[in-house]
Coordinates of C-alpha atoms in Angstrom, one line a residue:
X1 CA 15.8 -4.8 -15.0
X2 CA 17.3 -6.7 -12.1
X3 CA 15.4 -7.8 -9.0
X4 CA 17.1 -5.2 -6.9
X5 CA 16.2 -2.5 -9.4
X6 CA 12.6 -3.7 -9.5
X7 CA 12.4 -3.6 -5.7
X8 CA 14.0 -0.1 -5.6
X9 CA 11.6 1.2 -8.3
X10 CA 8.6 -0.3 -6.5
X11 CA 9.6 1.2 -3.2
X12 CA 9.9 4.6 -4.9
X13 CA 6.5 4.4 -6.5
X14 CA 4.8 3.3 -3.2
X15 CA 6.2 6.0 -1.0
X16 CA 8.8 8.7 -1.0
X17 CA 10.4 7.8 2.4
X18 CA 14.1 7.6 1.7
X19 CA 14.5 4.7 4.1
X20 CA 12.0 2.4 2.4
X21 CA 14.2 1.0 -0.5
X22 CA 17.3 0.6 1.6
X23 CA 15.3 -1.5 4.2
X24 CA 14.0 -3.8 1.5
X25 CA 17.4 -4.1 -0.3
X26 CA 19.0 -4.9 3.1
X27 CA 16.4 -7.7 3.7
X28 CA 17.1 -9.1 0.2
X29 CA 20.9 -9.1 0.9
X30 CA 20.4 -10.9 4.2
X31 CA 18.1 -13.5 2.7
X32 CA 15.0 -12.2 4.6
X33 CA 11.6 -12.1 3.1
X34 CA 11.4 -9.0 0.9
X35 CA 7.6 -8.7 1.2
X36 CA 7.8 -8.7 5.0
X37 CA 10.5 -6.1 4.8
X38 CA 8.4 -4.0 2.4
X39 CA 5.3 -4.1 4.7
X40 CA 7.4 -3.4 7.8
X41 CA 9.2 -0.4 6.0
X42 CA 5.9 1.0 4.7
X43 CA 4.5 0.7 8.2
X44 CA 7.5 2.4 9.7
X45 CA 7.1 5.2 7.2
X46 CA 3.5 5.6 8.2
X47 CA 2.4 4.8 4.6
X48 CA 0.5 1.6 5.4
X49 CA -3.1 1.1 6.3
X50 CA -3.1 -2.4 7.8
X51 CA -6.6 -3.9 7.9
X52 CA -8.1 -7.3 8.4
X53 CA -10.5 -8.9 5.9
X54 CA -13.4 -8.6 8.4
X55 CA -12.9 -4.8 8.8
X56 CA -15.5 -2.4 7.6
X57 CA -15.6 1.1 6.1
X58 CA -15.3 2.6 9.6
X59 CA -11.9 1.0 10.2
X60 CA -10.8 1.8 6.6
X61 CA -11.6 5.5 7.2
X62 CA -9.6 5.6 10.4
X63 CA -6.7 3.9 8.8
X64 CA -6.7 6.1 5.7
X65 CA -6.8 9.3 7.7
X66 CA -3.3 8.5 9.0
X67 CA -1.8 8.0 5.6
X68 CA 0.3 11.1 4.6
X69 CA -0.9 11.2 1.0
X70 CA -4.6 10.9 2.0
X71 CA -4.1 13.4 4.8
X72 CA -2.4 16.0 2.5
X73 CA -5.1 15.6 -0.1
X74 CA -7.7 16.3 2.5
X75 CA -10.1 13.8 1.0
X76 CA -13.6 13.6 2.6
X77 CA -14.1 9.9 3.3
X78 CA -17.2 10.0 5.6
X79 CA -19.4 8.0 3.2
X80 CA -16.8 5.2 3.2
X81 CA -17.6 4.7 6.9
X82 CA -21.2 3.7 6.0
X83 CA -20.0 0.6 4.0
X84 CA -19.9 -2.7 5.9
X85 CA -17.9 -4.8 3.4
X86 CA -14.2 -4.0 3.2
X87 CA -13.9 -4.6 -0.6
X88 CA -16.9 -2.3 -1.2
X89 CA -15.5 0.3 1.2
X90 CA -12.1 0.2 -0.7
X91 CA -14.0 0.6 -4.0
X92 CA -15.9 3.6 -2.6
X93 CA -12.7 5.1 -1.2
X94 CA -11.0 4.7 -4.6
X95 CA -13.9 6.6 -6.2
X96 CA -13.3 9.5 -3.7
X97 CA -9.5 9.4 -4.0
X98 CA -9.6 9.4 -7.8
X99 CA -10.5 13.1 -7.9
X100 CA -7.2 13.7 -5.9
X101 CA -5.3 11.5 -8.4
X102 CA -4.8 8.8 -5.7
X103 CA -5.6 5.1 -5.6
X104 CA -5.3 2.3 -3.0
X105 CA -3.0 -0.6 -3.8
X106 CA -3.2 -3.9 -1.9
X107 CA 0.1 -5.5 -0.8
X108 CA -0.2 -9.2 0.1
X109 CA 1.2 -10.1 3.5
X110 CA 2.7 -13.5 3.1
X111 CA 2.6 -14.1 6.9
X112 CA -1.1 -13.3 7.4
X113 CA -3.7 -14.2 4.7
X114 CA -6.4 -12.4 6.7
X115 CA -4.5 -9.1 6.5
X116 CA -5.3 -6.5 3.9
X117 CA -2.5 -4.0 3.9
X118 CA -3.1 -0.9 1.7
X119 CA -1.0 1.9 0.4
X120 CA -2.3 5.2 -1.2
X121 CA -0.3 5.8 -4.4
X122 CA -0.5 8.2 -7.3
X123 CA -3.1 6.9 -9.7
X124 CA -0.7 7.5 -12.6
X125 CA 1.7 4.9 -11.2
X126 CA -0.8 2.1 -10.6
X127 CA -0.1 0.1 -13.8
X128 CA 3.6 0.2 -13.2
X129 CA 3.2 -0.8 -9.6
X130 CA 1.0 -3.7 -10.5
X131 CA 3.5 -4.9 -13.2
X132 CA 6.3 -4.7 -10.7
X133 CA 4.3 -6.6 -8.0
X134 CA 3.5 -9.2 -10.7
X135 CA 7.2 -9.7 -11.5
X136 CA 8.3 -9.7 -7.9
X137 CA 5.7 -12.1 -6.6
X138 CA 7.0 -15.6 -6.3

């Protein structure tokens, strides 16, 4: 599979916004950073929960409530708000999302190492998403 095909497939697995893959392909064609383009396009689509490492479960709950997949699933996330550590809050959120066949995936932001961007994806796609991220990460 070519790099463009990998990016296109990854975009399709991360979100169903029809503008996501073209935005990333355009960035690649113009020599721009594809990861930045992916994060920007996910954000534009409303599919990105953009957190900082120091955030807590309260911020995670607020961010996840705005994600279309989480909103549509009507997941009760109140107990995530009681968790002070972001990694522990993500683990708790994933436990609750699992019954709705969803899982949070972390996308590295190459411009901000303190950032912790998350996308809610179908749990069945997690292995393929992680494999694609592994192939596409420099």
